[in-house]
Amino acid sequence: MRYSELSDMYQELEDNSSRLRKTEILSNFLKKLNGGESIYLLQGKAFPDYSEKEFGISERLCIKALSKASGIVGDRIIDDWKKIGDLGEVAEKVIGKKKQNTLFSKSLSVRKVLDNLRKLPELEGKGTIGRKLSLISELLTSASGKEAKYIIRTLIGDLRIGVASGTIRDAIVQTYSNSDEKKEVSGIVQEAYDKTNDFALIFEKMRKGIDELKKIQLNPGHPIKLMLALKADNLEDGFKRVGRPAAFEYKYDGFRMLINKDKKGKVKIFTRRLDNVTNQFPDVAGYIRDHIKADSFIIDSEAIGYDPKSLKYRPFEAISQRIKRKHNIEKLVKELPIEVNVFDILYLNGKSLIGEPFEKRTKIMRDLIKPYKHKIRCSHQLITSDEKKAEKFYKDALKDNQEGLMIKNLHSRYVPGARVGHMLKLKPAENELDLVITGGEYGKGKRAGILSSFTLSCRDEGKFLEIGKASTGLKEKEELGLSFKELNDRLRRFIVKESGRGAVIKPKIIVTIIYQNIQRSPTYKSGFALRFPRIVRLRDDKGLNDVASLKEISDDYVRHELKVHY
Ligand code: AMP
């Protein structure tokens, strides 16, 4: 297939905001498709979702490649970028102009784009930058303006076609089922995706027939997306939403860890963003060897830090280095020890458990794990229908310096990657949200040249919509693990456009904020405004998928409004 066909479709998707229309466009595209791999390109990638490979291409390198392919000097491209804001559109202009002057050039195939993109993450060592540059400019040289726009946007991870995984699922369903079967087929496709994170594989199987799709199994070692939580207002609300009796568990203040062991005995550990952190946690591999006797499994857990001398638990910030640091691991293991609190099991000895009810999973998990304090144990749990008992348990959790409680539905299956309300979180600081910074404003006087007010955005189907502005609020270095200046330095790397004192920032840095309340507001694109938001935490452990969605915020708002009026 020609890459021009794909980029025409990208354009169509970009121009049509209706999800139904997008599904139709994608479905027509799938009908023409021979191999499934092009589906990765629809997701802005060259590999399946579970792959950890990244292109590792900066905007600067794209500008160099554009300059090389077009003969236009870099500074002029940068000027355009500052004016236009979107590097993709800059590429369209620059390469489009060149094309008008070139009579002959090869046309670009999807295969060639995929091949070159796939080589990028493999490059290492001396001369890497030069080789990356050649791979990109080779594509740009054969590209039309429109093709260049989407190549550049793919490289910088900002495709902007508004296609989330749910739309790809619906398009596959639409292509391969009639209207009576749609609901059932949709469930089967979703389950296959939950297990594999690989739409190309699903497409290939689906072409052979739905029975092939049903055979797909979980595969320990391939990370799967984790089930996510919604907020509960209080215990009563929790019971109402997950049913009685419910399972209450301590909400530990650490970071999520998905621990896999495959049947060859290989252990792999992933964070909630699906980053592979196995090398950083040799201690956890040891815990597993000693305390879980099974051939293969996938368990879901929260790792919390403790002080090696006093053995007291420590807040997340104190151990966040353990995720990032790649050197001197053994020393760090001793200085910042962690305890793994296991709270779910997804797979055991060749069998997927995600379809089983939580009640059964938690029992299997508790029978399997030999608990050992300060190494590995099962989450502290209470199953009850009694609100008084739950209340006491909640107080105990807070007294033990944990964040609050998780409230879980005993009868529900594990739903990867989704906030479906099968598990809720209850914390005292209820007015808290995870948002992404998408803009900033330079201060005046002493703060001149320093970004000191930040635009915060929520998520809406792959887009980010403004919902408020927070000024400094950020606590001091000791508490946050990052000074205000360091936050500034980080944000500056992602500035897309500046005008006057304002800056547009690529959505990369996720923060937890607390706020007083939410109001409807015409000022921001989200339609809501936060009153008095304050940044309290940087969330390196979270990805864009964890940013609060407009739907959650609006549901929360409606629930609170109802409470005020009735
Ligand atoms: P939040 O990060 O505020 O959305 O809260 C959900 C997170 O709490 C999960 O992603 C886990 O990392 C963490 N967590 C801590 N303890 C538990 C538990 N017992 N069960 C499930 N999640 C937990």
Coordinates of C-alpha atoms and ligand atoms in Angstrom, one line a residue:
M1 CA 0.0 0.0 0.0
R2 CA 1.2 3.6 -0.8
Y3 CA 1.8 5.8 2.2
S4 CA -0.2 8.4 0.5
E5 CA -3.4 6.3 0.9
L6 CA -2.6 6.1 4.6
S7 CA -2.0 9.8 5.0
D8 CA -5.1 10.7 3.1
M9 CA -7.0 8.6 5.6
Y10 CA -5.1 10.3 8.5
Q11 CA -6.3 13.6 7.1
E12 CA -9.9 12.4 6.8
L13 CA -9.8 11.2 10.4
E14 CA -8.3 14.5 11.5
D15 CA -11.1 16.5 9.7
N16 CA -13.9 14.4 11.2
S17 CA -14.5 14.6 14.9
S18 CA -17.5 12.2 15.1
R19 CA -16.5 8.8 16.5
L20 CA -19.0 7.1 14.3
R21 CA -17.6 8.6 11.1
K22 CA -14.1 7.8 12.3
T23 CA -15.1 4.2 12.8
E24 CA -16.5 4.1 9.3
I25 CA -13.4 5.6 7.7
L26 CA -11.2 3.1 9.6
S27 CA -13.4 0.2 8.6
N28 CA -13.2 1.1 4.9
F29 CA -9.4 1.2 5.3
L30 CA -9.2 -2.2 7.0
K31 CA -11.1 -3.7 4.1
K32 CA -8.3 -2.7 1.8
L33 CA -5.5 -3.9 4.1
N34 CA -3.4 -6.9 3.4
G35 CA -1.1 -7.2 6.4
G36 CA -2.1 -6.1 9.9
E37 CA 1.0 -4.2 10.7
S38 CA -0.2 -0.9 9.3
I39 CA -2.6 -0.8 12.2
Y40 CA 0.3 0.1 14.4
L41 CA 0.7 3.2 12.3
L42 CA -2.9 4.2 13.1
Q43 CA -1.8 4.2 16.7
G44 CA 1.2 6.4 15.9
K45 CA 3.6 3.5 16.4
A46 CA 5.5 0.9 14.5
F47 CA 5.2 -1.8 17.2
P48 CA 2.4 -3.4 19.2
D49 CA 1.2 -1.5 22.3
Y50 CA 3.0 -3.7 24.7
S51 CA 6.4 -3.1 23.1
E52 CA 8.8 -0.9 25.0
K53 CA 10.6 0.3 21.9
E54 CA 10.6 4.0 21.4
F55 CA 11.8 6.1 18.4
G56 CA 13.8 8.4 20.6
I57 CA 13.5 11.3 18.2
S58 CA 13.6 14.9 19.4
E59 CA 11.9 17.8 17.7
R60 CA 15.4 19.2 17.0
L61 CA 16.4 16.1 15.1
C62 CA 13.2 16.3 13.1
I63 CA 14.1 19.9 12.2
K64 CA 17.6 18.7 11.0
A65 CA 16.0 16.0 8.9
L66 CA 13.5 18.5 7.4
S67 CA 16.4 20.8 6.6
K68 CA 18.4 18.0 5.0
A69 CA 15.5 16.8 2.9
S70 CA 14.4 20.3 1.8
G71 CA 17.6 22.2 1.6
I72 CA 16.0 25.0 3.8
V73 CA 18.2 26.2 6.7
G74 CA 17.3 25.0 10.2
D75 CA 16.8 28.5 11.6
R76 CA 14.1 29.3 9.1
I77 CA 12.3 26.0 9.9
I78 CA 12.5 26.9 13.7
D79 CA 11.0 30.4 12.9
D80 CA 8.1 28.7 11.2
W81 CA 7.7 26.3 14.1
K82 CA 7.5 29.1 16.5
K83 CA 4.8 30.8 14.4
I84 CA 2.8 27.7 13.5
G85 CA 3.3 25.7 16.7
D86 CA 2.8 22.3 15.1
L87 CA 5.9 20.7 13.7
G88 CA 3.8 18.5 11.5
E89 CA 2.3 21.5 9.7
V90 CA 5.7 23.0 9.4
A91 CA 6.9 19.8 7.7
E92 CA 3.9 19.9 5.3
K93 CA 4.8 23.5 4.3
V94 CA 8.5 22.9 4.0
I95 CA 8.4 19.6 2.1
G96 CA 5.3 20.6 0.1
K97 CA 7.2 23.6 -1.2
K98 CA 10.2 21.5 -2.2
K99 CA 8.0 19.0 -4.0
Q100 CA 6.6 21.6 -6.3
N101 CA 10.1 22.1 -7.6
T102 CA 11.0 18.4 -8.0
L103 CA 9.8 16.6 -11.0
F104 CA 10.8 13.0 -10.2
S105 CA 10.8 11.3 -6.9
K106 CA 9.9 7.8 -5.8
S107 CA 6.6 7.3 -4.2
L108 CA 6.6 6.1 -0.6
S109 CA 5.2 2.8 0.5
V110 CA 3.8 1.9 3.9
R111 CA 6.3 -0.9 4.1
K112 CA 9.2 1.5 3.6
V113 CA 7.9 3.8 6.4
L114 CA 7.4 0.9 8.8
D115 CA 10.9 -0.5 8.0
N116 CA 12.7 2.8 8.6
L117 CA 10.7 3.6 11.7
R118 CA 11.5 0.1 13.1
K119 CA 15.2 0.6 12.6
L120 CA 15.2 3.7 14.8
P121 CA 15.0 2.1 18.3
E122 CA 17.6 -0.5 17.4
L123 CA 20.4 2.0 16.8
E124 CA 22.9 2.4 19.5
G125 CA 26.4 3.7 20.1
K126 CA 28.6 5.9 18.0
G127 CA 27.1 7.6 15.0
T128 CA 23.5 6.9 16.1
I129 CA 22.3 10.4 15.6
G130 CA 23.7 10.5 12.0
R131 CA 22.1 7.2 11.2
K132 CA 18.7 8.2 12.6
L133 CA 19.0 11.4 10.6
S134 CA 19.5 9.5 7.4
L135 CA 16.6 7.1 8.0
I136 CA 14.2 10.0 8.6
S137 CA 15.4 12.3 5.8
E138 CA 15.3 9.3 3.4
L139 CA 11.6 9.1 4.1
L140 CA 11.1 12.9 3.9
T141 CA 12.9 13.1 0.6
S142 CA 10.3 10.8 -1.0
A143 CA 7.3 12.2 0.8
S144 CA 4.7 14.7 -0.3
G145 CA 3.8 17.6 2.1
K146 CA 0.9 15.7 3.6
E147 CA 3.0 12.6 4.0
A148 CA 5.8 14.5 5.7
K149 CA 3.3 16.0 8.1
Y150 CA 2.2 12.6 9.4
I151 CA 5.8 11.1 9.4
I152 CA 7.0 13.9 11.6
R153 CA 3.9 13.7 13.9
T154 CA 4.5 10.0 14.2
L155 CA 8.1 10.5 15.1
I156 CA 7.4 13.0 17.9
G157 CA 4.5 11.0 19.2
D158 CA 1.7 13.4 18.4
L159 CA -0.3 12.1 15.5
R160 CA -3.5 14.1 16.3
I161 CA -6.0 12.0 14.4
G162 CA -8.2 11.4 17.5
V163 CA -8.2 7.6 17.2
A164 CA -8.2 5.8 20.6
S165 CA -8.0 2.0 20.9
G166 CA -11.8 1.8 21.3
T167 CA -12.3 3.2 17.8
I168 CA -9.9 0.7 16.3
R169 CA -11.8 -2.1 18.1
D170 CA -15.1 -0.8 16.8
A171 CA -13.7 -0.6 13.3
I172 CA -12.5 -4.2 13.4
V173 CA -15.9 -5.2 14.7
Q174 CA -17.7 -3.3 12.0
T175 CA -15.6 -4.8 9.3
Y176 CA -16.1 -8.4 10.4
S177 CA -19.6 -8.7 11.8
N178 CA -23.2 -7.9 11.0
S179 CA -25.4 -5.8 13.2
D180 CA -26.9 -8.7 15.2
E181 CA -23.5 -10.0 16.2
K182 CA -21.9 -6.7 16.9
K183 CA -22.2 -6.7 20.7
E184 CA -20.9 -10.2 21.1
V185 CA -18.0 -9.7 18.7
S186 CA -17.1 -6.5 20.3
G187 CA -16.7 -8.3 23.7
I188 CA -14.5 -11.0 22.0
V189 CA -12.3 -8.4 20.3
Q190 CA -11.9 -6.4 23.5
E191 CA -11.0 -9.4 25.5
A192 CA -8.4 -10.4 22.9
Y193 CA -7.0 -6.9 23.0
D194 CA -6.9 -6.9 26.8
K195 CA -4.9 -10.1 26.6
T196 CA -2.4 -9.1 23.9
N197 CA -2.3 -5.3 23.4
D198 CA -1.8 -6.1 19.8
F199 CA -4.4 -5.0 17.2
A200 CA -2.4 -6.3 14.3
L201 CA -2.5 -9.8 15.7
I202 CA -6.2 -9.4 16.4
F203 CA -6.8 -8.3 12.8
E204 CA -4.8 -11.2 11.4
K205 CA -6.7 -13.8 13.6
M206 CA -10.1 -12.1 12.8
R207 CA -9.5 -12.6 9.1
K208 CA -9.2 -16.3 9.7
G209 CA -12.4 -16.4 11.7
I210 CA -13.7 -15.5 15.2
D211 CA -12.8 -18.9 16.6
E212 CA -9.2 -18.1 16.0
L213 CA -9.6 -14.9 18.0
K214 CA -11.2 -16.8 20.9
K215 CA -8.1 -19.0 21.2
I216 CA -5.9 -16.1 22.1
Q217 CA -4.4 -16.5 25.6
L218 CA -2.6 -14.2 28.0
N219 CA 1.1 -14.4 27.7
P220 CA 3.2 -13.8 30.8
G221 CA 6.1 -11.5 29.8
H222 CA 4.0 -9.3 27.6
P223 CA 2.8 -6.5 29.8
I224 CA -1.0 -6.0 29.9
K225 CA -2.6 -2.8 30.8
L226 CA -3.6 -2.5 34.4
M227 CA -7.1 -2.2 35.8
L228 CA -7.6 1.4 37.1
A229 CA -9.7 2.8 39.9
L230 CA -12.5 5.4 40.1
K231 CA -13.1 7.7 43.1
A232 CA -15.6 6.9 45.8
D233 CA -17.0 9.8 47.9
N234 CA -17.3 7.8 51.1
L235 CA -17.9 4.3 52.4
E236 CA -21.7 4.4 51.7
D237 CA -21.1 5.5 48.2
G238 CA -18.5 2.7 47.9
F239 CA -21.0 0.0 49.0
K240 CA -23.6 1.4 46.7
R241 CA -21.4 1.2 43.7
V242 CA -19.7 -2.2 44.2
G243 CA -22.4 -4.0 46.1
R244 CA -22.5 -5.7 49.6
P245 CA -20.4 -7.4 50.8
A246 CA -17.4 -5.6 49.4
A247 CA -13.7 -6.2 49.8
F248 CA -11.8 -3.3 51.4
E249 CA -8.0 -3.1 51.2
Y250 CA -5.4 -0.7 52.3
K251 CA -4.5 1.7 49.6
Y252 CA -0.7 1.7 49.9
D253 CA 1.3 4.8 49.0
G254 CA 3.8 3.3 46.6
F255 CA 4.0 2.4 43.0
R256 CA 2.2 -0.2 41.0
M257 CA 4.1 -3.3 39.9
L258 CA 2.9 -6.0 37.5
I259 CA 5.1 -9.0 38.1
N260 CA 5.3 -11.7 35.5
K261 CA 7.0 -15.1 35.5
D262 CA 6.9 -17.2 32.3
K263 CA 7.1 -20.9 32.1
K264 CA 10.9 -20.7 31.5
G265 CA 11.2 -19.0 34.9
K266 CA 12.0 -15.6 33.4
V267 CA 10.8 -12.8 35.6
K268 CA 9.7 -9.4 34.2
I269 CA 8.4 -6.4 36.1
F270 CA 6.4 -3.6 34.6
T271 CA 5.2 -0.3 36.0
R272 CA 1.7 1.0 35.4
R273 CA 3.0 2.8 32.3
L274 CA 4.2 -0.6 31.1
D275 CA 7.8 0.4 31.4
N276 CA 10.0 -2.7 32.0
V277 CA 11.8 -2.1 35.3
T278 CA 13.0 -5.7 35.8
N279 CA 16.7 -4.7 36.1
Q280 CA 16.0 -2.1 38.7
F281 CA 14.4 -4.7 41.1
P282 CA 16.6 -7.7 41.6
D283 CA 15.3 -7.9 45.2
V284 CA 11.7 -8.5 43.9
A285 CA 12.9 -11.3 41.7
G286 CA 14.4 -12.8 44.8
Y287 CA 11.2 -12.5 46.8
I288 CA 9.3 -14.2 44.1
R289 CA 11.8 -17.1 43.9
D290 CA 11.5 -17.6 47.6
H291 CA 7.9 -17.0 48.3
I292 CA 5.8 -18.0 45.3
K293 CA 5.9 -21.6 44.2
A294 CA 4.4 -21.6 40.7
D295 CA 5.6 -22.3 37.2
S296 CA 4.1 -19.2 35.7
F297 CA 2.0 -16.3 36.9
I298 CA 1.1 -12.6 36.5
I299 CA 0.4 -10.7 39.8
D300 CA -0.6 -7.1 40.3
S301 CA 0.8 -5.3 43.3
E302 CA 1.9 -2.1 45.0
A303 CA 5.5 -1.7 46.1
I304 CA 6.1 0.5 49.2
G305 CA 9.3 1.8 50.6
Y306 CA 10.5 1.5 54.2
D307 CA 13.4 2.9 56.2
P308 CA 16.1 0.2 56.4
K309 CA 16.9 1.1 60.0
S310 CA 13.5 1.9 61.7
L311 CA 11.6 -0.3 59.2
K312 CA 8.9 2.4 59.1
Y313 CA 7.0 2.8 55.8
R314 CA 7.9 5.8 53.7
P315 CA 6.0 7.9 51.2
F316 CA 6.2 7.3 47.5
E317 CA 8.6 10.2 46.8
A318 CA 11.2 8.8 49.1
I319 CA 11.6 5.7 46.8
S320 CA 10.8 7.1 43.4
Q321 CA 14.5 6.9 42.5
R322 CA 14.3 3.2 42.5
I323 CA 12.2 3.3 39.3
K324 CA 14.5 5.5 37.4
R325 CA 18.0 4.7 38.5
K326 CA 19.9 2.3 36.1
H327 CA 23.3 2.2 37.9
N328 CA 24.5 1.1 41.3
I329 CA 21.3 -0.9 41.8
E330 CA 22.6 -3.1 44.6
K331 CA 23.5 -0.1 46.7
L332 CA 20.1 1.4 46.1
V333 CA 18.3 -1.8 47.0
K334 CA 20.0 -1.6 50.4
E335 CA 19.3 2.1 51.0
L336 CA 15.8 2.1 49.7
P337 CA 14.3 -1.3 50.4
I338 CA 10.7 -2.0 49.3
E339 CA 7.9 -4.3 50.3
V340 CA 5.6 -5.8 47.6
N341 CA 1.9 -5.8 48.6
V342 CA 0.2 -8.2 46.2
F343 CA -3.5 -7.4 45.5
D344 CA -4.5 -9.4 42.4
I345 CA -3.6 -12.4 40.2
L346 CA -4.3 -12.5 36.5
Y347 CA -2.7 -15.7 35.4
L348 CA -1.5 -18.9 37.0
N349 CA 0.3 -22.0 35.6
G350 CA -0.9 -21.6 32.0
K351 CA -4.4 -20.3 32.8
S352 CA -5.8 -16.9 32.5
L353 CA -7.8 -15.7 35.5
I354 CA -8.9 -12.3 34.3
G355 CA -12.4 -13.6 33.5
E356 CA -12.8 -15.0 37.1
P357 CA -14.6 -13.0 39.8
F358 CA -12.4 -11.0 42.2
E359 CA -13.5 -13.2 45.1
K360 CA -12.0 -16.2 43.5
R361 CA -8.8 -14.5 42.3
T362 CA -8.1 -13.0 45.7
K363 CA -8.5 -16.4 47.3
I364 CA -6.2 -18.1 44.7
M365 CA -3.6 -15.3 45.3
R366 CA -3.8 -15.6 49.1
D367 CA -3.4 -19.4 49.0
L368 CA -0.3 -19.1 46.7
I369 CA 1.8 -16.4 48.3
K370 CA 3.8 -17.2 51.4
P371 CA 3.8 -13.7 53.1
Y372 CA 7.0 -12.3 54.6
K373 CA 6.9 -8.8 56.2
H374 CA 9.2 -6.3 54.5
K375 CA 9.5 -8.5 51.4
I376 CA 6.3 -9.7 49.9
R377 CA 2.8 -10.1 51.3
C378 CA -0.8 -9.9 50.4
S379 CA -2.7 -6.6 50.7
H380 CA -4.4 -6.1 54.0
Q381 CA -8.1 -7.0 53.3
L382 CA -11.5 -7.0 55.0
I383 CA -14.5 -8.4 53.3
T384 CA -17.7 -7.0 55.0
S385 CA -21.2 -5.7 54.5
D386 CA -20.9 -3.7 57.8
E387 CA -20.3 0.0 57.4
K388 CA -19.0 0.3 61.0
K389 CA -16.4 -2.4 60.5
A390 CA -15.4 -0.8 57.2
E391 CA -15.1 2.6 58.9
K392 CA -12.8 1.2 61.5
F393 CA -10.7 -0.4 58.8
Y394 CA -10.4 2.9 57.0
K395 CA -9.2 4.6 60.2
D396 CA -6.7 1.9 60.7
A397 CA -5.3 2.3 57.2
L398 CA -4.8 6.1 57.8
K399 CA -3.3 5.4 61.2
D400 CA -0.8 3.1 59.5
N401 CA 0.2 6.0 57.3
Q402 CA -1.4 4.6 54.1
E403 CA -3.4 6.7 51.7
G404 CA -6.8 5.3 52.4
L405 CA -8.8 2.3 51.1
M406 CA -9.5 0.5 47.9
I407 CA -13.1 -0.8 47.6
K408 CA -13.6 -3.8 45.3
N409 CA -16.5 -5.6 43.8
L410 CA -16.3 -9.3 44.7
H411 CA -18.1 -10.5 41.6
S412 CA -16.3 -8.6 38.8
R413 CA -13.7 -9.7 36.4
Y414 CA -10.3 -8.0 35.9
V415 CA -10.7 -5.4 33.1
P416 CA -7.3 -4.3 31.9
G417 CA -6.7 -0.7 31.1
A418 CA -10.1 0.5 32.2
R419 CA -11.7 2.5 34.9
V420 CA -15.0 0.6 35.1
G421 CA -15.8 1.0 38.7
H422 CA -15.0 -2.5 39.8
M423 CA -12.4 -1.0 42.1
L424 CA -12.8 2.3 43.8
K425 CA -10.4 4.4 45.8
L426 CA -11.3 6.3 49.0
K427 CA -8.9 9.0 50.3
P428 CA -9.4 11.8 52.8
A429 CA -8.2 14.4 50.3
E430 CA -11.1 13.9 48.0
N431 CA -10.5 16.9 45.8
E432 CA -7.5 15.6 44.0
L433 CA -6.9 15.0 40.3
D434 CA -4.1 13.9 38.1
L435 CA -3.7 16.4 35.3
V436 CA -1.2 17.2 32.6
I437 CA 0.6 20.5 32.1
T438 CA -0.1 21.9 28.7
G439 CA 1.0 25.5 29.0
G440 CA 2.8 28.0 31.2
E441 CA 3.4 31.6 31.8
Y442 CA 6.6 33.4 32.5
G443 CA 6.7 35.4 35.8
K444 CA 7.5 39.0 36.3
G445 CA 10.2 40.7 38.4
K446 CA 12.2 38.2 40.4
R447 CA 10.4 35.4 38.4
A448 CA 11.1 36.9 35.0
G449 CA 12.2 34.1 32.6
I450 CA 10.8 31.4 34.9
L451 CA 7.6 29.5 34.1
S452 CA 5.6 30.2 37.2
S453 CA 2.0 29.6 36.3
F454 CA 0.9 26.4 34.6
T455 CA -2.1 25.5 32.5
L456 CA -3.6 22.2 33.6
S457 CA -5.5 19.9 31.2
C458 CA -7.7 16.8 31.5
R459 CA -8.0 14.1 28.8
D460 CA -10.8 13.7 26.3
E461 CA -10.5 11.0 23.6
G462 CA -6.9 11.5 22.9
K463 CA -7.1 15.3 23.2
F464 CA -6.2 17.4 26.2
L465 CA -8.5 20.2 27.3
E466 CA -7.7 23.0 29.7
I467 CA -9.4 23.0 33.0
G468 CA -7.4 25.4 35.2
K469 CA -4.2 27.3 36.0
A470 CA -2.1 26.7 39.0
S471 CA 0.7 29.0 40.1
T472 CA 3.7 28.0 42.0
G473 CA 2.2 26.0 44.9
L474 CA 4.9 23.3 44.4
K475 CA 6.5 22.3 47.7
E476 CA 10.2 22.4 48.4
K477 CA 12.7 20.0 47.0
E478 CA 12.8 17.7 50.1
E479 CA 9.1 16.9 49.8
L480 CA 8.8 16.7 46.1
G481 CA 12.1 15.3 45.1
L482 CA 12.4 18.1 42.5
S483 CA 13.0 21.8 42.9
F484 CA 11.0 24.4 41.2
K485 CA 13.9 25.1 38.9
E486 CA 14.1 21.5 37.9
L487 CA 10.4 21.4 37.0
N488 CA 11.1 24.5 34.9
D489 CA 14.0 22.8 33.1
R490 CA 11.9 19.7 32.4
L491 CA 9.0 21.7 31.1
R492 CA 11.1 23.8 28.9
R493 CA 12.2 20.8 26.9
F494 CA 8.6 20.4 25.8
I495 CA 7.8 24.0 24.8
V496 CA 6.1 23.9 21.5
K497 CA 5.4 27.6 21.0
E498 CA 5.9 30.9 22.8
S499 CA 4.1 34.2 22.4
G500 CA 4.6 37.1 24.8
R501 CA 4.9 35.6 28.3
G502 CA 2.8 32.5 27.4
A503 CA 4.1 29.1 26.3
V504 CA 2.4 26.1 24.8
I505 CA 3.8 22.9 26.3
K506 CA 3.5 19.4 24.9
P507 CA 1.5 17.2 27.3
K508 CA 4.2 15.2 29.0
I509 CA 4.5 16.2 32.6
I510 CA 1.7 14.8 34.8
V511 CA 1.0 16.2 38.2
T512 CA -1.3 15.6 41.1
I513 CA -3.2 18.7 42.1
I514 CA -5.6 19.5 44.9
Y515 CA -8.4 22.0 44.5
Q516 CA -11.2 23.6 46.3
N517 CA -14.1 22.9 44.0
I518 CA -15.1 22.7 40.3
Q519 CA -17.4 25.1 38.5
R520 CA -18.8 25.1 35.0
S521 CA -16.9 27.6 32.9
P522 CA -16.9 29.0 29.4
T523 CA -13.2 30.1 29.8
Y524 CA -11.7 26.7 29.3
K525 CA -12.2 24.2 26.5
S526 CA -13.1 21.5 29.0
G527 CA -16.2 23.5 30.0
F528 CA -15.1 23.4 33.6
A529 CA -12.7 25.4 35.8
L530 CA -11.0 24.3 39.0
R531 CA -11.0 26.7 41.8
F532 CA -7.7 27.2 43.6
P533 CA -5.8 24.2 42.1
R534 CA -2.4 23.6 43.7
I535 CA 0.3 21.2 42.4
V536 CA 1.3 18.8 45.2
R537 CA 3.1 16.0 43.4
L538 CA 4.9 15.1 40.2
R539 CA 3.7 11.8 38.8
D540 CA 6.6 10.3 36.8
D541 CA 5.0 7.0 37.5
K542 CA 1.8 7.9 35.5
G543 CA 1.2 8.0 31.8
L544 CA -1.2 10.1 29.7
N545 CA -3.8 7.4 30.0
D546 CA -3.9 8.2 33.8
V547 CA -4.7 11.8 33.3
A548 CA -8.2 12.4 34.6
S549 CA -10.8 12.2 31.8
L550 CA -13.4 14.9 31.1
K551 CA -16.0 12.3 31.6
E552 CA -14.8 11.4 35.1
I553 CA -14.6 15.1 36.1
S554 CA -18.1 15.8 34.7
D555 CA -19.6 12.7 36.4
D556 CA -18.0 13.8 39.6
Y557 CA -19.4 17.3 39.2
V558 CA -22.9 16.0 38.5
R559 CA -22.8 13.7 41.6
H560 CA -21.7 16.6 43.8
E561 CA -24.3 19.0 42.3
L562 CA -27.0 16.4 43.0
K563 CA -25.8 16.1 46.6
V564 CA -26.0 19.9 47.1
H565 CA -29.5 20.1 45.7
Y566 CA -31.2 17.0 47.2
Ligands
AMP1 P1 -4.7 6.3 42.0 O1 -3.3 6.2 41.7 O2 -5.0 7.5 42.9 O3 -5.6 6.3 40.8 O4 -5.1 5.0 42.9 C1 -5.1 3.7 42.3 C2 -3.7 3.1 42.6 O5 -3.6 2.7 44.0 C3 -3.5 1.8 41.9 O6 -3.1 2.1 40.6 C4 -2.4 1.2 42.7 O7 -1.1 1.6 42.2 C5 -2.6 1.8 44.1 N1 -3.0 0.8 45.1 C6 -2.5 0.8 46.4 N2 -3.0 -0.2 47.1 C7 -3.8 -0.9 46.3 C8 -4.7 -2.0 46.5 N3 -4.8 -2.7 47.7 N4 -5.4 -2.4 45.4 C9 -5.4 -1.8 44.2 N5 -4.6 -0.7 44.0 C10 -3.8 -0.3 45.0

